[in-house]
Coordinates of C-alpha atoms in Angstrom, one line a residue:
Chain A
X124 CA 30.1 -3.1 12.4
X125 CA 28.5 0.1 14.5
X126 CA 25.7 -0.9 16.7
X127 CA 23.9 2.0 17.9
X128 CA 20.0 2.1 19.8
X129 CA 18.0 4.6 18.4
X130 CA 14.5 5.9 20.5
X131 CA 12.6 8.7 19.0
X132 CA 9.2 9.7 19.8
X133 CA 7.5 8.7 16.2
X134 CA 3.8 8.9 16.7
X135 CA 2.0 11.9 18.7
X136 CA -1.8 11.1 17.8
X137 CA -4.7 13.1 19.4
X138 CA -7.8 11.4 20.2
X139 CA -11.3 11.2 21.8
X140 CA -13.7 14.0 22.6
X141 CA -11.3 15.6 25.2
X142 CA -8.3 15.1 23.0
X143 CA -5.9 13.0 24.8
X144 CA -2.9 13.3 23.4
X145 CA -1.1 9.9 22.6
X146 CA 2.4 9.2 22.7
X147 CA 4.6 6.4 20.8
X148 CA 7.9 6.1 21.5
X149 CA 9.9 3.6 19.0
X150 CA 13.4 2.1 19.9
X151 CA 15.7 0.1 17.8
X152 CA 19.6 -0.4 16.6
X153 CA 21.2 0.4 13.4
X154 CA 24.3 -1.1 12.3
X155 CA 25.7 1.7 9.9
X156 CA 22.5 2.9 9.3
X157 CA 20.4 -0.5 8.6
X158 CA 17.6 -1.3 11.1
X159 CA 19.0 -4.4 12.3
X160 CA 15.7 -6.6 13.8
X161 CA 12.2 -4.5 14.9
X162 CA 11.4 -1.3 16.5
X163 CA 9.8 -1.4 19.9
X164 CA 7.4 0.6 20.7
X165 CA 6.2 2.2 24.2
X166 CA 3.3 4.5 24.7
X167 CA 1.7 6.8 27.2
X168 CA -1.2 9.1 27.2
X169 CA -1.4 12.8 28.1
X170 CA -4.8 13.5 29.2
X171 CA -5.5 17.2 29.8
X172 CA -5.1 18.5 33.2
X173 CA -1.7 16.2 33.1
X174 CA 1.9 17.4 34.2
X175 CA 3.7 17.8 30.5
X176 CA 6.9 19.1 32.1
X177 CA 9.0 16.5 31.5
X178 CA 7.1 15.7 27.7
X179 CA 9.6 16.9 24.6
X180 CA 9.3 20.7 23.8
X181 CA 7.4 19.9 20.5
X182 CA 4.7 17.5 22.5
X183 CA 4.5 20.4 25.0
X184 CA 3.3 22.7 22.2
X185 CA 0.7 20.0 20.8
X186 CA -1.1 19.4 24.3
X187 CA -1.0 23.8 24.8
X188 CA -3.0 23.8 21.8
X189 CA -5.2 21.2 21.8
X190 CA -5.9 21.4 26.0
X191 CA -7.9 24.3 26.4
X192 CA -9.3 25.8 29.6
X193 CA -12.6 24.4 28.3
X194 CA -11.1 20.8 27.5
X195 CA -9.7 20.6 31.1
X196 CA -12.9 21.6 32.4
X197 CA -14.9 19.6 30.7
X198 CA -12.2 16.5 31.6
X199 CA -12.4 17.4 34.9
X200 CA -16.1 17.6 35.2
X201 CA -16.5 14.1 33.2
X202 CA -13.5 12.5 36.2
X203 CA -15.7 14.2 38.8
X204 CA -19.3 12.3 37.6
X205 CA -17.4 9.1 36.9
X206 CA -16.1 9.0 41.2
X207 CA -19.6 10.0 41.7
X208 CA -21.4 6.8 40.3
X209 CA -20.6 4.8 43.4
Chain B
X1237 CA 8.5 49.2 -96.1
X1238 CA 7.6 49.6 -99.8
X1239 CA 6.0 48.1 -102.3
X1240 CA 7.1 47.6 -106.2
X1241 CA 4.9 49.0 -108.7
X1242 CA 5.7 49.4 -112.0
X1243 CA 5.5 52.8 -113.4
X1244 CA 6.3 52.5 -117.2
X1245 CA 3.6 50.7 -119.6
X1246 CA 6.5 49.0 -121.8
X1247 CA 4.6 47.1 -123.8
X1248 CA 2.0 50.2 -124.7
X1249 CA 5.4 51.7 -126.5
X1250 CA 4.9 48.9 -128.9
X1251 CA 1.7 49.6 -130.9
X1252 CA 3.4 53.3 -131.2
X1253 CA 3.9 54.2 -134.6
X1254 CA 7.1 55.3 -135.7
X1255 CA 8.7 58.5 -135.2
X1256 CA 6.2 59.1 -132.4
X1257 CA 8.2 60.4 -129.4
X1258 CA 6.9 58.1 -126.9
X1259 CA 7.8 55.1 -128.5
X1260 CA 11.6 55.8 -127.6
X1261 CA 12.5 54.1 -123.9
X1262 CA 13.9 57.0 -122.2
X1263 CA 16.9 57.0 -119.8
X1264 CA 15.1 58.0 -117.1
X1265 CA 12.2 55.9 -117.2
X1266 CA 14.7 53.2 -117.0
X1267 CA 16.3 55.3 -113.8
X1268 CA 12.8 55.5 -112.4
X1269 CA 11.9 52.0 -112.5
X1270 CA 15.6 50.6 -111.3
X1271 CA 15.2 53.1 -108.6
X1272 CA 11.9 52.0 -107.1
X1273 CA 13.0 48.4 -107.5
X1274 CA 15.9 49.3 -105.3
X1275 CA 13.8 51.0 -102.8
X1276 CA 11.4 48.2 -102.4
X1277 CA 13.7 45.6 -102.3
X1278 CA 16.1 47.7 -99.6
X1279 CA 12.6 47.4 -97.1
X1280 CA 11.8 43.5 -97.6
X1281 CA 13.5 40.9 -95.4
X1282 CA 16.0 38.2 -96.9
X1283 CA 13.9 35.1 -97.0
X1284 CA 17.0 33.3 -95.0
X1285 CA 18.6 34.7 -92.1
X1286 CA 16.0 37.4 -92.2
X1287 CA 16.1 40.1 -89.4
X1288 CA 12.6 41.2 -89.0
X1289 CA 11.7 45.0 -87.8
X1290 CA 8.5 46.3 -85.9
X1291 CA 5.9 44.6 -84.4
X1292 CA 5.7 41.1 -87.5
X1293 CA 2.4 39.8 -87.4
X1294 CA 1.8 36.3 -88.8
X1295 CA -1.5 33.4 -89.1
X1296 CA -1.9 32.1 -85.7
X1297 CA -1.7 28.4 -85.7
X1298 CA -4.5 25.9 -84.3
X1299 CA -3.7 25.2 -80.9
X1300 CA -1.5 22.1 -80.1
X1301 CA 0.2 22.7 -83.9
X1302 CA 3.1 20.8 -83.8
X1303 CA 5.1 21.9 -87.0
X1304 CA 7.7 24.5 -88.5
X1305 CA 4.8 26.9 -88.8
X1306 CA 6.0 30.3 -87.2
X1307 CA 4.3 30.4 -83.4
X1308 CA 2.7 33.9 -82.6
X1309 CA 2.0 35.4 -79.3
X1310 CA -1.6 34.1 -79.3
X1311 CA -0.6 30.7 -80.5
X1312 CA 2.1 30.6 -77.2
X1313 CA -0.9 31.7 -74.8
X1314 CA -3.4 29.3 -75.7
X1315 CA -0.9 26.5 -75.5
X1316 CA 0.2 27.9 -72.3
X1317 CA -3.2 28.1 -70.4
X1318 CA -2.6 23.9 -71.2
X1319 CA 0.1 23.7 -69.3
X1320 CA 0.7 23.6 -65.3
X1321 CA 2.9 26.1 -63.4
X1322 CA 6.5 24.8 -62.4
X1323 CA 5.8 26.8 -59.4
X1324 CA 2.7 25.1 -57.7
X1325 CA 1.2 23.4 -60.3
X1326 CA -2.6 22.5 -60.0
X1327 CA -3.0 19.3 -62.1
X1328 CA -5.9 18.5 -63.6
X1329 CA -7.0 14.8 -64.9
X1330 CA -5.1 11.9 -63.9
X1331 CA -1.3 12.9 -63.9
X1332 CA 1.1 9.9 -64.1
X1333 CA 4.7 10.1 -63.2
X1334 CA 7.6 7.4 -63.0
X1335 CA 7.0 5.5 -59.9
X1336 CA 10.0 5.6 -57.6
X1337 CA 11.6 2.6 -56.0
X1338 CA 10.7 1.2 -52.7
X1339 CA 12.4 3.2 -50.1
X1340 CA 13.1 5.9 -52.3
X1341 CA 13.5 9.3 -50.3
X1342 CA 13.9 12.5 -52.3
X1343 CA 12.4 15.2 -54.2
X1344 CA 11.4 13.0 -56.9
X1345 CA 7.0 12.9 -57.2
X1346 CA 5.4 9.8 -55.1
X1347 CA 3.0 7.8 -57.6
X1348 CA 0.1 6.1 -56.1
X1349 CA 1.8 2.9 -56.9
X1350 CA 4.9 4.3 -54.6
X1351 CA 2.6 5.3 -52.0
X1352 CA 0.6 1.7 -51.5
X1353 CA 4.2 -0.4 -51.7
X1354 CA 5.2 1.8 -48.6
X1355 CA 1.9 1.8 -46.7
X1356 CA 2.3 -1.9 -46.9
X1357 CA 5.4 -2.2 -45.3
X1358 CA 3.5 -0.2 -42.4
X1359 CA 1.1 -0.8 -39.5
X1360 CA -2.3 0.7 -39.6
X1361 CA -2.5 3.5 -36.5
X1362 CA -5.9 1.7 -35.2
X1363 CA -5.1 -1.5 -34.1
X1364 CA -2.1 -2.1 -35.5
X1365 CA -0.4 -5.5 -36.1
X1366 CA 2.5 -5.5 -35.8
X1367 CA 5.5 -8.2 -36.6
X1368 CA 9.4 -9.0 -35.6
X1369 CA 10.5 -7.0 -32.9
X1370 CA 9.0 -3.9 -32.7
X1371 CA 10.4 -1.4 -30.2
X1372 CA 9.9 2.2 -28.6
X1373 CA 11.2 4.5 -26.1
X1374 CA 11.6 3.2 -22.2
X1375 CA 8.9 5.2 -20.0
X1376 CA 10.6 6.8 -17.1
X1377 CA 9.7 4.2 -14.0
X1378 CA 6.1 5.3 -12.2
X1379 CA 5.4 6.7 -15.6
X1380 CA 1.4 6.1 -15.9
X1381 CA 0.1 7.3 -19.2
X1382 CA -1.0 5.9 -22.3
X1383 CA 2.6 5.8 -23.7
X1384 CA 3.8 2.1 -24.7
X1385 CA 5.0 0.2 -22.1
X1386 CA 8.7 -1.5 -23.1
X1387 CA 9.7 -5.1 -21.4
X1388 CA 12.6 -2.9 -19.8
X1389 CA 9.6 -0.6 -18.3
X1390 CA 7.7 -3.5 -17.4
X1391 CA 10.8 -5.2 -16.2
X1392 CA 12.1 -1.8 -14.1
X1393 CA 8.6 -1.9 -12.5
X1394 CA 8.2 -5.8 -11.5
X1395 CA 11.3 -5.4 -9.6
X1396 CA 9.9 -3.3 -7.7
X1397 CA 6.9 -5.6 -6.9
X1398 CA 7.0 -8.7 -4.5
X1399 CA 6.2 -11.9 -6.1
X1400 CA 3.0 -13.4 -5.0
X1401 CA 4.7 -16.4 -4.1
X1402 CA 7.1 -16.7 -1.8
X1403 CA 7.5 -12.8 -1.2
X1404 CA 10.4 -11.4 0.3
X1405 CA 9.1 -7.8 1.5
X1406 CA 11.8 -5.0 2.2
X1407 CA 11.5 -1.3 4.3
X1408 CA 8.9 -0.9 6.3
X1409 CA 5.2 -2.8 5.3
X1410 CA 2.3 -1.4 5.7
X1411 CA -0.9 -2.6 4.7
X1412 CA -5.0 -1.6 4.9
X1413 CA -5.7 -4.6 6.8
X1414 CA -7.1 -7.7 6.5
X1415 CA -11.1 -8.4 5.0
X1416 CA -12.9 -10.7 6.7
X1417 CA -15.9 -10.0 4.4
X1418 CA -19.2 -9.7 6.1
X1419 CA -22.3 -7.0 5.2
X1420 CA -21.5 -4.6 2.5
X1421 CA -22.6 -0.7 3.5
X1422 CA -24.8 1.1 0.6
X1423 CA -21.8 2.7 -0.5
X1424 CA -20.3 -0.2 -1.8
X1425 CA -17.8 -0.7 1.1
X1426 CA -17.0 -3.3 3.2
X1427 CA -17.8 -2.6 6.3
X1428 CA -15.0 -1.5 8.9
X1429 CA -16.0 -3.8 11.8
X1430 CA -14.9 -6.9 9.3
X1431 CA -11.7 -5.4 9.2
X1432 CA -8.7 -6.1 10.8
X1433 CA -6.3 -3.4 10.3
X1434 CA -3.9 -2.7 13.5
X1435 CA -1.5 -4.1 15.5
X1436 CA 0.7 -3.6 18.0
X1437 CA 2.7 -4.6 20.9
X1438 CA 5.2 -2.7 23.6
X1439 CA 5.4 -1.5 27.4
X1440 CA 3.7 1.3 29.0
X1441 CA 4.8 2.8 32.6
X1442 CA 1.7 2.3 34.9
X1443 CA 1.8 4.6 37.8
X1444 CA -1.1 5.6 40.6
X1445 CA -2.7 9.1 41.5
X1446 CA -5.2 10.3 43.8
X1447 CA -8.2 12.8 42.7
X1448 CA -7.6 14.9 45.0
X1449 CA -4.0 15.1 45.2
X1450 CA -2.0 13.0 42.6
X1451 CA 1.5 13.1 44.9
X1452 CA 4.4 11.8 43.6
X1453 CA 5.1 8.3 45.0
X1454 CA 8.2 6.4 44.4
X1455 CA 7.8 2.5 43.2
X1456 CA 10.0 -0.5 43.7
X1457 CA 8.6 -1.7 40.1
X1458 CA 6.5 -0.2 37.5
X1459 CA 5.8 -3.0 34.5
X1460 CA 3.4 -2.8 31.8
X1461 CA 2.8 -4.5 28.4
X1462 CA 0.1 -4.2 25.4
X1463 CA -1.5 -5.5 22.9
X1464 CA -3.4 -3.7 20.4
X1465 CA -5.4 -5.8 18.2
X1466 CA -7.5 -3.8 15.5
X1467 CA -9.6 -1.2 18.5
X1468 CA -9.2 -4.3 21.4
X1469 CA -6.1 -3.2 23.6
X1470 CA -4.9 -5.6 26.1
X1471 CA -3.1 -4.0 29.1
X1472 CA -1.0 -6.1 31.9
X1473 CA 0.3 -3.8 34.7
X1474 CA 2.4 -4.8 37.9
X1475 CA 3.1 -1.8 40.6
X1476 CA 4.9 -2.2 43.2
X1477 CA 4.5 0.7 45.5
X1478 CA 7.7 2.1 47.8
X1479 CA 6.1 5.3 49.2
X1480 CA 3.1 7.5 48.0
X1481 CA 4.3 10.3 49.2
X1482 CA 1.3 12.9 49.4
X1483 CA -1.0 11.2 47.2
X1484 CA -4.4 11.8 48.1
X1485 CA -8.1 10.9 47.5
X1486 CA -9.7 8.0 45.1
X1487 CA -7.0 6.0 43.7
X1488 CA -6.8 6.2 39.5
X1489 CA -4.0 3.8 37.6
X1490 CA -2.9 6.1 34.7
X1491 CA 0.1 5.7 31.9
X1492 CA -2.6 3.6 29.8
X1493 CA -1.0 3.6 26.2
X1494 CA -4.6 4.5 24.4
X1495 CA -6.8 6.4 25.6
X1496 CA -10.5 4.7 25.4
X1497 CA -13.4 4.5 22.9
X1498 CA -15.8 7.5 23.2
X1499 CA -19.0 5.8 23.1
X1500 CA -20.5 6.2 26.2
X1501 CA -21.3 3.2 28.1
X1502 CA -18.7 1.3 25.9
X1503 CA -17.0 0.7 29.6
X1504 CA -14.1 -2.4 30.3
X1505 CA -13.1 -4.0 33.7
X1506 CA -10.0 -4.3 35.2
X1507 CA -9.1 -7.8 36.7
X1508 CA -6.7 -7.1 39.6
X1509 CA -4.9 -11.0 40.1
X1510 CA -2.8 -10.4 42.7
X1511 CA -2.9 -7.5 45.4
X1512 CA -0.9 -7.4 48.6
X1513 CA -0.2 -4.6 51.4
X1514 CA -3.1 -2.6 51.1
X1515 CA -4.9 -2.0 54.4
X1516 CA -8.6 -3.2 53.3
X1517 CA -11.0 -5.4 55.3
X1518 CA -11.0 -9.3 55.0
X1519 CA -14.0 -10.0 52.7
X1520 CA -12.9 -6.8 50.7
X1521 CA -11.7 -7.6 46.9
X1522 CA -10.2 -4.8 44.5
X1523 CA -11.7 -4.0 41.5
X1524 CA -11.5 -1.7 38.5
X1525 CA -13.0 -0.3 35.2
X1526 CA -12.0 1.9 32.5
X1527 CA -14.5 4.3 31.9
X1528 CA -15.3 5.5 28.3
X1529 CA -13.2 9.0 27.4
X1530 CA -10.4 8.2 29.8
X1531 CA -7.5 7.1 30.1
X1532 CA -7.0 5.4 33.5
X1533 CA -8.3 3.0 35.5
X1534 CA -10.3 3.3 38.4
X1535 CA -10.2 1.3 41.1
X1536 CA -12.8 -0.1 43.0
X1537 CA -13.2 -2.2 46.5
X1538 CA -15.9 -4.6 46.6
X1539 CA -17.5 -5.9 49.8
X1540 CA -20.1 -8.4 50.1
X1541 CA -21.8 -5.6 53.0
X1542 CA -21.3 -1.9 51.3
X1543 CA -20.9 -2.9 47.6
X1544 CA -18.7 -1.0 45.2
X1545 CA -16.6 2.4 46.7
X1546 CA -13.6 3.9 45.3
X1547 CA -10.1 3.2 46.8
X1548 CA -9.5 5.8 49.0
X1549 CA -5.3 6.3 49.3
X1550 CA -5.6 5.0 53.1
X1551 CA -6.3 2.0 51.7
X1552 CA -3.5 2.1 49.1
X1553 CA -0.4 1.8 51.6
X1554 CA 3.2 2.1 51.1
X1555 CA 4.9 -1.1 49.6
X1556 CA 1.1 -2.0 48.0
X1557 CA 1.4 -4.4 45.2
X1558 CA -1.0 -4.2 42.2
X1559 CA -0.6 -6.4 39.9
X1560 CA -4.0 -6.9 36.7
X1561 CA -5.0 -6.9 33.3
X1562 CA -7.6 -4.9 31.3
X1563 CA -8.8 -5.3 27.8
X1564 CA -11.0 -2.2 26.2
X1565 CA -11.6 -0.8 22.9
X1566 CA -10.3 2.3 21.3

């Protein structure tokens, strides 16, 4: 028997009017290749405007594309009106 | 080829009296006639074994004579023009032939008699019916044409098929959802909102930010959970704050794992259950919402005296505890 935990970003799903980028990340163990139990799954969203430093090279390149200067504007400016309701 | 004729009147010598010089038969009318005989007969052909010179001619017989009579030329081509090529022959009537035994495969001519003993021994090409145990090629599995399905095929393909009952499901299941039924759309289609096609469960990382400056605080605990249940996400976050460490301005929960529905106005609260070290007024409760197109929650103090305001960060100390739940749709 080989146990080994396995986490791999599996979904990258972009979303909404100002394309938030969505991020699943899915653990689980093999044993000699067999999925032994479920995956588990943990998520986060990159909204534009948001530090992608530390995101995976490939998730860097999604968010560059889909984030515009006119995306992050138009983010920024819907943020602004929602703090200005109260 | 020459004829005999007689050149000497014999008998006239007869009535000749005597001592006339004609009446005496002369050598050489003897030679004469001997000779011509001999010439005639050297040109005629011997009635047996004859060998025939020239072009012989002879009576043409009735067609379809079927005696010693000699055949001529014109006798053989009117019989011919009877008779059908051995080379391609085009019959003509009703020809008959031997009929061949059942099964029989060779050169030998199929009789109509031949020919219906077989066809009965075969199935008809439209709607056949067939008997025993008729069998065919195995279709290559996934095949889906109008070739004839074999039980291995069928077999091959079943095993790749759960059983309705009791199923035992391998590799990864998915599925279009669940119906519910409900209104049908004028396409034909059940409608989506009857239909129950998602879930999911895991842990996000909630962590806080100001507008103004989002800092980089440090946390003594960062816990969250979902539930995604068809477009309705549950979220349960706890924070546990150890220093914020620049951040600056209204305070904004983010690390949400789904971003919100767009319609606007489609808004969700944020129950916050249990908060402790933040430096707000008695009286003062915390509050949130998540705001269509977002992904974070804002939070909100409530007082009985000013209402709803944003959570400045001077109310969000160092060590603050947050700990809440959210449901909105995606």
């Amino acid at each position: 028997m080989s146990l080994i935990k396995v986490s791999q970003l599996d979904k990258t799903e972009i979303v909404g009017d100002f394309k938030h980028v969505q991020c699943r990340h899915a653990t689980w163990v093999e044993d000699n290749g067999v999925i032994v139990g479920g995956k588990s799954f943990s998520r986060h969203v990159i909204a534009p405007n948001d530090d992608v430093s530390n995101e995976p090279l490939e998730t860097q390149a999604i968010v560059a594309a889909v984030h515009t200067q006119a995306v992050k504007d138009a983010y920024a400016a819907h943020l602004l009106a929602q703090e200005a309701e109260v | 080829m020459s004829n005999y004729i007689k050149a000497t009147d014999f008998a006239s010598k007869d009535a000749l009296p005597s001592g006339d010089a004609l009446k005496t038969l002369s050598g050489t009318e003897l030679d004469d006639e001997f000779n011509d005989i001999a010439t005639a007969s050297a040109t005629k052909a011997n009635a047996s074994g004859a060998v025939l010179t020239g072009v012989p001619v002879a009576p043409t017989a009735a067609t379809g004579t079927d005696t010693t009579q000699l055949a001529t030329t014109a006798f053989v081509q009117a019989n011919d023009a009877l008779q059908a090529n051995l080379a391609s022959p085009t019959f003509t009537g009703t020809p008959a032939a031997p009929t061949a035994a059942a099964d029989t495969n060779t050169t030998q001519l199929a009789t109509t008699a031949f020919v219906t003993t077989e066809a009965a021994l075969k199935a008809d090409l439209a709607s056949p019916a067939l008997t025993g145990t008729p069998t065919a090629p195995t279709a290559a599995a996934d095949t889906n044409t109008t070739q004839l399905a074999t039980t291995a095929f069928v077999t091959t393909e079943a095993n790749l098929k759960a059983d309705l009952a009791g199923a035992t499901f391998t590799g990864d299941i998915t599925a279009t959802g669940v119906d519910f039924g409900g209104p049908v759309n004028a396409g034909g289609v059940l409608s989506t909102s009857n239909t129950l096609d998602d879930y999911e469960e895991g842990t996000w990382t909630p962590y806080v930010t100001g507008s103004l400056t989002v800092g980089s605080p440090t946390y003594y605990s960062q816990v969250g959970h979902y539930e995604k249940i068809g477009r309705q996400v549950t979220v349960r976050g706890y924070i546990v704050v150890n220093q914020l460490n620049t951040l600056d301005g209204s305070v904004r929960i983010l690390g949400l794992p789904f971003a919100s529905n767009s319609t606007v106005g489609n808004r969700s609260v944020c129950s916050f259950g249990r908060c402790d070290s933040l430096a707000i007024s008695a009286g003062e409760s915390v509050t949130g919402q998540i705001v269509e197109n977002t992904s974070q929650i804002v939070v909100y103090v409530w007082s009985l005296a000013t209402g709803t305001s944003n959570m400045d960060d001077a109310e969000l100390s160092d060590t603050a505890e947050l700990q809440f739940t959210a449901t909105y749709s995606v």
